[in-house]
Coordinates of C-alpha atoms and ligand atoms in Angstrom, one line a residue:
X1289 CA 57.3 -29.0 40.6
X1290 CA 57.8 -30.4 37.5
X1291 CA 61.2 -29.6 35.9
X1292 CA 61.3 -28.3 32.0
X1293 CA 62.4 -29.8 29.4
X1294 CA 65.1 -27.7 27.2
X1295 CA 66.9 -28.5 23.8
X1296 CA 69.0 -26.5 21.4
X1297 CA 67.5 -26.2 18.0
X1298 CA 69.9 -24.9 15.6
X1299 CA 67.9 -21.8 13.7
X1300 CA 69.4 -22.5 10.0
X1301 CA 68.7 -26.4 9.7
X1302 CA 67.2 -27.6 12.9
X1303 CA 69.4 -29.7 14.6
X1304 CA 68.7 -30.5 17.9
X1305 CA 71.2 -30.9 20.8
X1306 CA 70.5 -31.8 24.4
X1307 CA 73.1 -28.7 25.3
X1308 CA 74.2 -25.4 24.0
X1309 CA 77.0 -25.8 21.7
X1310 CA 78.8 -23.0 19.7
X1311 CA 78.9 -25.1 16.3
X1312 CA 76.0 -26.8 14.9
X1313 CA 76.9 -30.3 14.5
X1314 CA 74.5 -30.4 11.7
X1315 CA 75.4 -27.6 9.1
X1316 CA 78.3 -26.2 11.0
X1317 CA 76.7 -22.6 11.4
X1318 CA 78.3 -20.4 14.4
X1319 CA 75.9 -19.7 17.0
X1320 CA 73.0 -20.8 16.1
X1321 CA 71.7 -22.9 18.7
X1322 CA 68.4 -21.5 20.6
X1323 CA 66.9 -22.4 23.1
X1324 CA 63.6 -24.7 23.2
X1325 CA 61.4 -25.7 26.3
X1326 CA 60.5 -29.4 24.5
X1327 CA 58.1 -29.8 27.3
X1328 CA 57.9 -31.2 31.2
X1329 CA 59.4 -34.2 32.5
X1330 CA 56.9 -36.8 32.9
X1331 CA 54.3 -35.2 31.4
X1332 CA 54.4 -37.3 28.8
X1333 CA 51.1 -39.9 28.7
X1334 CA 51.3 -43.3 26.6
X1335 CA 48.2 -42.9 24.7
X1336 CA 45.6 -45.8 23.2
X1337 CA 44.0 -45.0 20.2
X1338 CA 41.3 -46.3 18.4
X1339 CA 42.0 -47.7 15.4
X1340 CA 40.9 -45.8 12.1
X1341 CA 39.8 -47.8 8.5
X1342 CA 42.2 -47.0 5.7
X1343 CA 39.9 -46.7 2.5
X1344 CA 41.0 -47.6 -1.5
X1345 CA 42.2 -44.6 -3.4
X1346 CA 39.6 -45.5 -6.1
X1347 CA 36.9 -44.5 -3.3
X1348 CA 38.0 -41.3 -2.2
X1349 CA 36.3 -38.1 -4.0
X1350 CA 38.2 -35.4 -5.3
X1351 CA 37.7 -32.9 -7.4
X1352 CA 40.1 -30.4 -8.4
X1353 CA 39.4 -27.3 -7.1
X1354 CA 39.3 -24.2 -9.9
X1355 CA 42.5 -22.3 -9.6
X1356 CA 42.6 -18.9 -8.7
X1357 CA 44.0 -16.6 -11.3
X1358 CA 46.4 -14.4 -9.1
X1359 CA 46.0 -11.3 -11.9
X1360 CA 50.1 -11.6 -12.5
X1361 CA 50.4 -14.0 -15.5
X1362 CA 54.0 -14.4 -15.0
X1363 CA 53.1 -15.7 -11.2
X1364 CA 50.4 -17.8 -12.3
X1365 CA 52.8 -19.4 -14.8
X1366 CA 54.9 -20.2 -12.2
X1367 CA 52.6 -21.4 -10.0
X1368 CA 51.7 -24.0 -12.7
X1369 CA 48.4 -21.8 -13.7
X1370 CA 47.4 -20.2 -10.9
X1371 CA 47.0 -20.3 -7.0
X1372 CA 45.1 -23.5 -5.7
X1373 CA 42.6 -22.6 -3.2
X1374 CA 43.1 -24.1 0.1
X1375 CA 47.1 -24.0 -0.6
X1376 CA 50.0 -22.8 1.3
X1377 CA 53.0 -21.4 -0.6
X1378 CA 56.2 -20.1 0.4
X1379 CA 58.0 -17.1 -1.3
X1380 CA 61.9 -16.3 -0.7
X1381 CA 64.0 -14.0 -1.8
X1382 CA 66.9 -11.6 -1.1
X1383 CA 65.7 -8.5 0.8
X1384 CA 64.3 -5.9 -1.3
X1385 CA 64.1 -8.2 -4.1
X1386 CA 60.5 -7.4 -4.4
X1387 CA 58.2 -9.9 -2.6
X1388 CA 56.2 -7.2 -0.8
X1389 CA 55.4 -5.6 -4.3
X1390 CA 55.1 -8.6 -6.1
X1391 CA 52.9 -9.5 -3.9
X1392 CA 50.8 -6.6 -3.5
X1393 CA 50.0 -6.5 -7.1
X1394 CA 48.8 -9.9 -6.3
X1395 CA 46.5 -9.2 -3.8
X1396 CA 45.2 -5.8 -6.1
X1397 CA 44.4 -7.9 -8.5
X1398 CA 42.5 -10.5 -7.2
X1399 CA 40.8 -7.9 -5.0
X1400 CA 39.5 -5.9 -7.8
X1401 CA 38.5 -9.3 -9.4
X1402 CA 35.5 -9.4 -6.6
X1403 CA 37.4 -11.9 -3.8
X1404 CA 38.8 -11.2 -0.3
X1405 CA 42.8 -10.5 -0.1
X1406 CA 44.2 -10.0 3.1
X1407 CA 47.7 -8.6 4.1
X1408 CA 49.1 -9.8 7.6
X1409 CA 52.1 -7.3 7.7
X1410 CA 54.6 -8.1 10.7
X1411 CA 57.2 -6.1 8.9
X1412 CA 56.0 -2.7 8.0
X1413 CA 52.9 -0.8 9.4
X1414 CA 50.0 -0.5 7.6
X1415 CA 50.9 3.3 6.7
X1416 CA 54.3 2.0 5.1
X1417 CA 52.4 -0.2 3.1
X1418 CA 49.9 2.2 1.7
X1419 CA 52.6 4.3 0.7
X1420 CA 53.5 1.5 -1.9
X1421 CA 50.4 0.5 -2.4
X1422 CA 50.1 4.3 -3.9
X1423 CA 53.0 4.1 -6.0
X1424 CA 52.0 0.2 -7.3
X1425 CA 48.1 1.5 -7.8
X1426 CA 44.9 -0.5 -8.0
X1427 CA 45.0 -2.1 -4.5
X1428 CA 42.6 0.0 -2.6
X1429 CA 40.3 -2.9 -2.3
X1430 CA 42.5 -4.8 0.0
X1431 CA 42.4 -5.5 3.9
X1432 CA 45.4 -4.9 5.5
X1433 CA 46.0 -6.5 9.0
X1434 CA 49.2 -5.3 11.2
X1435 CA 49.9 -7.8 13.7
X1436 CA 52.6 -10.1 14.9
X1437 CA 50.6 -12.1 17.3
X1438 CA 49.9 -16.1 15.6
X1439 CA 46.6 -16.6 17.4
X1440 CA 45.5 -13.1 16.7
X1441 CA 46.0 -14.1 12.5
X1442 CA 44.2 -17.5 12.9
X1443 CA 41.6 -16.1 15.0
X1444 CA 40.8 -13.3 12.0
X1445 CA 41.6 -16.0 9.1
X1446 CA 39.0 -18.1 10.3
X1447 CA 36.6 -15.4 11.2
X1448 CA 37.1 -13.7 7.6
X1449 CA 37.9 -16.5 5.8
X1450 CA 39.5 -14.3 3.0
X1451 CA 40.1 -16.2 -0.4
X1452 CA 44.0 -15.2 -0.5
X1453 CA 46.0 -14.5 2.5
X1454 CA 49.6 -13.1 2.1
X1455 CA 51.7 -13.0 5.6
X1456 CA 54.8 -10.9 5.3
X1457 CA 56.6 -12.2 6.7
X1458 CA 55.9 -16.1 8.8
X1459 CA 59.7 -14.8 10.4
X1460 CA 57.7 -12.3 12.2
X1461 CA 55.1 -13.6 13.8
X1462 CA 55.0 -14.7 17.4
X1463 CA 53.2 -17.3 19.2
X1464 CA 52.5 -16.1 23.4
X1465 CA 52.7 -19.7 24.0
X1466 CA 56.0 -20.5 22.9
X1467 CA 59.3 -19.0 24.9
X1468 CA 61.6 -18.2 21.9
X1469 CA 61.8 -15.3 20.0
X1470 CA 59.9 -14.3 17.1
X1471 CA 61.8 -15.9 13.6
X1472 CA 63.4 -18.9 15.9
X1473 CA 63.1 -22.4 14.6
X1474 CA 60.5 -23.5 17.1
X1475 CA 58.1 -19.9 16.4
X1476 CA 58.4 -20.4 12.6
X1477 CA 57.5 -24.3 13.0
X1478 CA 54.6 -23.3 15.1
X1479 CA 53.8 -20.7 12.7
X1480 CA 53.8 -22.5 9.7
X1481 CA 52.0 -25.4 11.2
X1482 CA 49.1 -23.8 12.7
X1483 CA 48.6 -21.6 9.4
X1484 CA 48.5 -24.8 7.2
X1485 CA 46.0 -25.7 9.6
X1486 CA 43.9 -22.8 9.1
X1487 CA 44.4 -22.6 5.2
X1488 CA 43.2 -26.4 4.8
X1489 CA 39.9 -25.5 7.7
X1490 CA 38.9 -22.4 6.1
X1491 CA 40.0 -23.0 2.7
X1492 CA 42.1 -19.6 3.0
X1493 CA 45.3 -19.9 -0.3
X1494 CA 48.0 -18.5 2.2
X1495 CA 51.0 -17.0 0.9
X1496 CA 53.7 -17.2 3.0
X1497 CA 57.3 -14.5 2.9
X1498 CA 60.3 -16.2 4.1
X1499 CA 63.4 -14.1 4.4
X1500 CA 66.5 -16.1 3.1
X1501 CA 70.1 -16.7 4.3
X1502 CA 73.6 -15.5 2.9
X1503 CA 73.1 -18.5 1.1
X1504 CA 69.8 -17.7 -0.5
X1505 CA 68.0 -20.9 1.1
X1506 CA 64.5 -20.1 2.7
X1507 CA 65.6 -19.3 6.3
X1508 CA 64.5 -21.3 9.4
X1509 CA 64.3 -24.7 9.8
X1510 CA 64.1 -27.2 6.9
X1511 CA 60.5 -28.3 7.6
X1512 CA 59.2 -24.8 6.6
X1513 CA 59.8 -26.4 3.1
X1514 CA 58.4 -29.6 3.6
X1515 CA 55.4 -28.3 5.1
X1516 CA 54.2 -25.9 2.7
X1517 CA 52.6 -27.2 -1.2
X1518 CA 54.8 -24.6 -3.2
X1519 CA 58.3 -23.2 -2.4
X1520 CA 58.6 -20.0 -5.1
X1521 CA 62.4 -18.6 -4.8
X1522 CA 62.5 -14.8 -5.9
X1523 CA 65.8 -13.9 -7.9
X1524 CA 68.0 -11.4 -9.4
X1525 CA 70.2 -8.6 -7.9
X1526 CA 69.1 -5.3 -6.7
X1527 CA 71.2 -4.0 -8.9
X1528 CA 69.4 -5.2 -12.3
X1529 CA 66.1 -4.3 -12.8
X1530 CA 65.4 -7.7 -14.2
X1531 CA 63.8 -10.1 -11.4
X1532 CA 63.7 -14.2 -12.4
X1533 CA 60.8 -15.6 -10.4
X1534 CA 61.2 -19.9 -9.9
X1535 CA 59.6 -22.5 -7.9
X1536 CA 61.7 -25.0 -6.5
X1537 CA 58.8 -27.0 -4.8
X1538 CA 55.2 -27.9 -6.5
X1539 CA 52.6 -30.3 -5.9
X1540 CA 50.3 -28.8 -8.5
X1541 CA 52.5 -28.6 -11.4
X1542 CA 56.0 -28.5 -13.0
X1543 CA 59.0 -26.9 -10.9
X1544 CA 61.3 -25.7 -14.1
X1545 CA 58.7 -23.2 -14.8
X1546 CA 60.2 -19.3 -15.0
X1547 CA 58.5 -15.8 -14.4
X1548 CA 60.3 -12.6 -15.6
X1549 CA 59.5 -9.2 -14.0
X1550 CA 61.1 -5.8 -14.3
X1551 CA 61.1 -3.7 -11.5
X1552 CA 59.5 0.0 -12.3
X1553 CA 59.2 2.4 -10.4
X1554 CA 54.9 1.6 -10.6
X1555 CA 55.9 -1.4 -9.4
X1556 CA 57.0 -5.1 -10.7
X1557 CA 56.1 -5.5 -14.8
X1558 CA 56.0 -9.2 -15.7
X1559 CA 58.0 -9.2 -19.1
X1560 CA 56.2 -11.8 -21.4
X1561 CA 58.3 -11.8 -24.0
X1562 CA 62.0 -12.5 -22.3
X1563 CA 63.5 -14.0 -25.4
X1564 CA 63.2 -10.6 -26.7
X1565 CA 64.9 -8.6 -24.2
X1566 CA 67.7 -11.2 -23.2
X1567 CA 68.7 -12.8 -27.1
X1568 CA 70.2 -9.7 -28.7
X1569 CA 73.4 -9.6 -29.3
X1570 CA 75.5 -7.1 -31.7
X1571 CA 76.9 -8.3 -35.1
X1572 CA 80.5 -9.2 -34.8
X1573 CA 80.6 -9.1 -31.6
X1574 CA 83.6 -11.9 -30.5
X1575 CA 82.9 -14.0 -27.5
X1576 CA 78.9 -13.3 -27.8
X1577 CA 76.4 -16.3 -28.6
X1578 CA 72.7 -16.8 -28.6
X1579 CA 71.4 -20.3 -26.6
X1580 CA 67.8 -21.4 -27.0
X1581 CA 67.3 -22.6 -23.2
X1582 CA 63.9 -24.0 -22.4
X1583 CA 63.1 -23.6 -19.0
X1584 CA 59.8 -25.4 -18.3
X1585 CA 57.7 -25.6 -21.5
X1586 CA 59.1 -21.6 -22.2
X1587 CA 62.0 -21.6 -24.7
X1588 CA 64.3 -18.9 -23.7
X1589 CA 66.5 -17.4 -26.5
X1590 CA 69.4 -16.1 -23.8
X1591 CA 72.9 -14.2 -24.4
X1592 CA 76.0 -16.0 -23.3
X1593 CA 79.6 -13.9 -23.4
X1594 CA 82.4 -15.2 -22.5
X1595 CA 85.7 -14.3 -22.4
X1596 CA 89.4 -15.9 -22.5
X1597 CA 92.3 -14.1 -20.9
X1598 CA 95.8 -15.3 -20.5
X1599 CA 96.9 -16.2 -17.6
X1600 CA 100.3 -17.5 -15.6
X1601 CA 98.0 -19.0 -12.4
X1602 CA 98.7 -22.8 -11.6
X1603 CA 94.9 -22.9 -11.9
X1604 CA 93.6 -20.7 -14.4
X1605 CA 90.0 -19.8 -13.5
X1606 CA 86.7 -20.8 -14.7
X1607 CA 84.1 -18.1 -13.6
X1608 CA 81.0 -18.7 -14.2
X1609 CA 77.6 -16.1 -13.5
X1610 CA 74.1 -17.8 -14.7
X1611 CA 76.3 -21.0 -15.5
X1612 CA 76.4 -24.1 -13.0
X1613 CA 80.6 -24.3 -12.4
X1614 CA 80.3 -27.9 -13.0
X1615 CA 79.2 -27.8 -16.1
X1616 CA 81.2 -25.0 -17.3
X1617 CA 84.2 -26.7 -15.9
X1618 CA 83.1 -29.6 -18.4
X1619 CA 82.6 -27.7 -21.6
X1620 CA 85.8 -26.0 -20.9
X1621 CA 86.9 -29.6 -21.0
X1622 CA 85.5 -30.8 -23.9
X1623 CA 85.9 -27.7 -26.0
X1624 CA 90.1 -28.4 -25.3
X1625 CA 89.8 -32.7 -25.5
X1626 CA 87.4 -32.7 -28.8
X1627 CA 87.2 -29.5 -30.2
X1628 CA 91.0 -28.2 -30.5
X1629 CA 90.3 -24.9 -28.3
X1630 CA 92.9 -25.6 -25.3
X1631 CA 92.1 -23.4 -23.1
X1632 CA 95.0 -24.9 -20.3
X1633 CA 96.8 -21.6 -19.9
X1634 CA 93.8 -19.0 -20.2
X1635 CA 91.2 -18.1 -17.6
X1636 CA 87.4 -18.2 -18.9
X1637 CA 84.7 -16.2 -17.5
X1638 CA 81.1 -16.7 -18.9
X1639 CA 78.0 -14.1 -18.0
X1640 CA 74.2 -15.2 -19.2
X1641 CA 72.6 -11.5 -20.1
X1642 CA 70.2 -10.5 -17.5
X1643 CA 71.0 -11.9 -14.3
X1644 CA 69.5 -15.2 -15.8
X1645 CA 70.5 -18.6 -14.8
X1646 CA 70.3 -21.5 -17.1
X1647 CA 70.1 -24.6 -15.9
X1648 CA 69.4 -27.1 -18.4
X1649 CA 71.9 -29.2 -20.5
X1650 CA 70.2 -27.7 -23.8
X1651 CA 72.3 -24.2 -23.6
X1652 CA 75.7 -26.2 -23.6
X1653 CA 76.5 -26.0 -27.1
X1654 CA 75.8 -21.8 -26.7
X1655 CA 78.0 -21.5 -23.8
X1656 CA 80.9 -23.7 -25.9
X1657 CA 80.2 -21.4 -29.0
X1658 CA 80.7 -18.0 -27.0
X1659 CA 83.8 -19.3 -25.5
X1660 CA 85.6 -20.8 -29.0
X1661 CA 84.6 -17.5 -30.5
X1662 CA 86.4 -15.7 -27.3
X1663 CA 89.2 -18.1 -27.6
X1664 CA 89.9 -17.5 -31.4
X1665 CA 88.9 -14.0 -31.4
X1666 CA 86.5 -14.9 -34.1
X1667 CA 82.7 -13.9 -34.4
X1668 CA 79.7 -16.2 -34.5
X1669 CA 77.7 -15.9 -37.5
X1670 CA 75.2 -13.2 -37.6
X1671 CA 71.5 -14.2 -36.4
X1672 CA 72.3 -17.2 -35.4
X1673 CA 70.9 -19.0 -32.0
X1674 CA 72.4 -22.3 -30.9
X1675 CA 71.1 -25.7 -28.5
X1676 CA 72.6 -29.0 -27.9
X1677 CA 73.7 -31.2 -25.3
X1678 CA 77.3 -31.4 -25.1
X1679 CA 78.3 -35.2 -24.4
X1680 CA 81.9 -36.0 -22.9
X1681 CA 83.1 -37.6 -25.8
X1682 CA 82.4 -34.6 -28.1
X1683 CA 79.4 -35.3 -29.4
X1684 CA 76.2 -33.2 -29.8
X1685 CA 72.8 -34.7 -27.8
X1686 CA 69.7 -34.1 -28.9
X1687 CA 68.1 -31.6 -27.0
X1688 CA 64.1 -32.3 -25.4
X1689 CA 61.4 -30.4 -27.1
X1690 CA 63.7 -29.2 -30.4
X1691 CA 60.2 -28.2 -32.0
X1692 CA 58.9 -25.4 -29.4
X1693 CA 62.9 -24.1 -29.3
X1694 CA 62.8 -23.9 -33.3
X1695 CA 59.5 -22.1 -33.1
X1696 CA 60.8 -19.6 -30.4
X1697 CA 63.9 -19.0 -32.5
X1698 CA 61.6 -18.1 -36.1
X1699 CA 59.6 -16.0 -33.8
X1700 CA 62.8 -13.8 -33.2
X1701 CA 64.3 -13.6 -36.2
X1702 CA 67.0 -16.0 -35.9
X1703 CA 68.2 -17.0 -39.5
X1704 CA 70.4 -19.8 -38.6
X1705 CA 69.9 -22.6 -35.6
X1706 CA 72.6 -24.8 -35.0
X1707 CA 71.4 -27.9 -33.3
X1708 CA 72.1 -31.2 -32.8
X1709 CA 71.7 -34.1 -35.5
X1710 CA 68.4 -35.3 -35.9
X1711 CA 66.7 -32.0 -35.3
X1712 CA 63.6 -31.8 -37.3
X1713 CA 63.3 -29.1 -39.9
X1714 CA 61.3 -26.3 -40.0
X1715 CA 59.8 -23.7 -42.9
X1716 CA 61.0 -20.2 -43.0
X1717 CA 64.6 -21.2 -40.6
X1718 CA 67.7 -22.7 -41.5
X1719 CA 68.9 -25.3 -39.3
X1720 CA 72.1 -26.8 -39.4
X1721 CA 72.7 -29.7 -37.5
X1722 CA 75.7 -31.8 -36.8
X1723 CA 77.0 -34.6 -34.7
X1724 CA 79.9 -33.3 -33.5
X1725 CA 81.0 -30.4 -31.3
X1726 CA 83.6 -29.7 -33.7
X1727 CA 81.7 -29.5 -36.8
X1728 CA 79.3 -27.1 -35.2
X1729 CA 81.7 -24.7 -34.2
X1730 CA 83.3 -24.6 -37.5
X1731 CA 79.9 -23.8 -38.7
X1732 CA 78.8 -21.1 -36.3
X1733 CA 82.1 -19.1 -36.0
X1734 CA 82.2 -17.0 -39.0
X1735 CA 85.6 -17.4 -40.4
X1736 CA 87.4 -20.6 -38.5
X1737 CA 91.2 -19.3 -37.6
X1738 CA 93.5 -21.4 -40.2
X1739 CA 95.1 -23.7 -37.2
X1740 CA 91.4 -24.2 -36.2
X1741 CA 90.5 -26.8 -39.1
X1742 CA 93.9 -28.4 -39.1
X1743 CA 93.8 -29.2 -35.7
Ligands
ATP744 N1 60.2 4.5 -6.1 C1 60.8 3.4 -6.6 N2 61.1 3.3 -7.9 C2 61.7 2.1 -8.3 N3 61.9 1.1 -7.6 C3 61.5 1.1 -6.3 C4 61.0 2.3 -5.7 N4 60.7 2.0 -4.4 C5 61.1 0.7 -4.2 N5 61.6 0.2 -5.3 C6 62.2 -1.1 -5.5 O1 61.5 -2.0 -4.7 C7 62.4 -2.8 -3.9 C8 61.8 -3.1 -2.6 O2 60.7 -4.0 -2.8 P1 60.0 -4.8 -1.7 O3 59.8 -4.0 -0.4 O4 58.8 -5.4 -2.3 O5 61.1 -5.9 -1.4 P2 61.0 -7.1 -0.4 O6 61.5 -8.3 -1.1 O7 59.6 -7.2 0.2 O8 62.0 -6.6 0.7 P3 62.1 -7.0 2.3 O9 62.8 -8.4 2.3 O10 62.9 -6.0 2.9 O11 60.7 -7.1 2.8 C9 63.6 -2.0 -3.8 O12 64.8 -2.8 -3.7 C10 63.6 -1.2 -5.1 O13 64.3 -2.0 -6.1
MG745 MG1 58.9 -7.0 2.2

């Protein structure tokens, strides 16, 4: 008889090993490693194929397919203007962040728009998912499919060939043909695989749920994310009510684009207007500043507070929540080097408003702003919002697209923008811009401690 073939497959990042080991050698996870049957010995057949003709790029016909509108603007935004038919797309996120609802609004939508949505749910039963479907409202219209088994799914995808497909979640479904439990690296591979198969055959856009890890990375192996067209990564704590939706993967469009939802209890609310609900800040308030962040082509007007304590630690602390450490770590720097705010013996925390993370150089000079007016105890000026690159040596950068930040910033009332040199200007907004870190700050905190300007 033929003897089987086993390897151990890590189930976080898909290492394999020829034996069981308690460590993976490849991310260093504890007990991880699954089994895998990788097939029999010998029965593998050298295997001559014919040749196939490669054509010119010129000569192959495409057209690009009309996107479907998923009836969530915020999601379509994200998706870089809707879903593309024929696509497979991954969504992660915390549990309960929302990706059932989210979705689920989705499907109501483009239900009650005259097309086919279907819900595979492995998780919950059917009745679990009426119940919500009750409280979100407007999704009577779509077919809901409670099963675990893969070739069941493909059989009914290509049988119904829905428009939209949503499977909550690819962890649970099983494959007969495969030994290893349901959610293991090799049933999630399999699962993935044969559904991208099935989405591209029978033109079914297939949403996929992937649960995540402590770490918040899509769970399963790394492939998952290579495999599918979009990776979308649901944010934002349970405890906020405020949910950031972001791709981190796109082959149809940009990946810096940003969705903001509320949760209610009718269900997820996209918030169009975030700049709104995240920019205020109170007059006077020390240790509060307003950043113009653009996240995609969407300028954000966000809240940065930051506070300076004393402290006696060897290593005073830089906490940072919405803030990349790195770069909070520099500014900290700078602001001490350049802009005579030592903050040597203090610990600094800084919190963006919302549960929002900025990523982009642009919100540098906000977060340096909040912290000089924590560290002097000192105000920023009333109404004002601030962008700018923060360079090592001190000096402000020009931020990218000044023009759309400007515009976001009249549109909420700011009265005074401090931005970088060279920004242009703009009717009905002061700007003030300046080459320096330095001058800025003496510009935006409303009155400059006396050592401040002597230093
Ligand atoms: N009646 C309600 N009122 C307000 N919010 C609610 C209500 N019921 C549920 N929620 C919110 O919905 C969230 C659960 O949403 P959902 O089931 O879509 O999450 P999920 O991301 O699919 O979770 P899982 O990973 O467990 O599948 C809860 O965490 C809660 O915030
Ligand atoms: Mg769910």
């Amino acid at each position: 008889m033929a003897k089987l073939l086993v390897k151990f497959v890590c189930s976080e990042c898909g290492t394999a090993s020829p034996r069981w080991l308690g460590k993976c050698p490849g991310c260093n996870a504890f007990g991880t490693l699954v089994e895998e049957i990788a097939g029999v010995e010998g029965g593998r057949v050298e295997r001559r194929a014919a040749a196939a003709t490669p054509v010119p790029l010129g000569e192959v016909s495409a057209v690009e397919a009309e996107r479907l509108s998923t009836g969530v603007p915020e999601l379509d935004r994200v998706l870089g203007g809707g879903l593309v038919p024929a696509s497979l797309v991954l969504v992660g996120g915390e549990p309960g962040v929302g990706k059932s609802t989210l979705l689920l609004s989705a499907l109501g939508a483009i239900a009650r728009g005259g097309r086919t949505a279907l819900l595979v749910t492995g998780e919950e039963s059917a009745a679990q998912v009426a119940l919500r479907a009750a409280r979100v409202g407007g999704s009577e219209q779509v077919e809901i499919l409670a099963e675990t088994d893969l070739d069941v799914v493909c059989a009914t995808l290509e049988h119904v060939r829905p428009d939209v497909c949503v499977i909550d979640s690819v962890q649970t479904l099983h494959a007969p043909g495969i030994g290893s439990a349901p959610g293991s690296v090799a049933q999630v591979r399999e699962a993935a695989g044969r559904l991208l198969r099935v989405a591209k055959e029978s033109s079914v856009a297939t949403v996929l749920v992937g649960h995540v890890t402590k770490d918040g990375a899509v769970a399963g192996p790394r492939v998952l994310e290579h495999l599918v067209d979009c990776v979308l990564q649901f944010e934002g704590d349970r405890y906020h009510e405020h949910r950031v939706l972001r791709a981190t993967k796109n082959r149809f469009g940009s990946t810096n684009e940003l969705g903001v939802f509320e949760m209610t209890s009718s269900g997820l609310v996209g918030v169009p207007d975030p700049s709104e609900l995240f920019g205020r800040t109170h007059s006077g308030e020390i240790g509060a500043a307003v950043g113009c962040a653009l996240e995609g082509t969407r300028p954000l007007l966000l809240e940065v507070q930051a506070l300076v304590s004393p402290t006696d630690l060897a290593m005073p602390r830089r906490v940072g929540t919405g803030v990349d450490p790195k770069r909070l770590a520099m500014i900290v720097a700078v602001l001490g080097r350049h802009a005579g705010v030592a903050l040597g013996s203090a610990d600094v925390f800084v919190n963006v408003a919302g549960g929002v993370r900025i990523e982009e150089p642009g919100a540098d000079l906000a977060v340096a702003l909040a912290i000089a007016s924590a560290a002097r105890g000192v105000a920023v000026v009333d109404a004002a919002a601030a962008f700018g690159e923060i360079g090592l040596t001190g000096r402000l950068r020009a931020a990218s697209q000044a023009e759309r930040r400007l515009e976001e910033c009249a549109k909420l009332g700011v009265a005074l923008v401090l931005a970088p040199e060279g920004t242009p200007e703009r009717g009905g907004l002061r700007v003030a811009s300046f080459d320096s870190l330095r001058a800025a700050l003496r510009a935006g905190l409303a009155r400059a401690a006396p050592h401040a300007d002597a230093a």
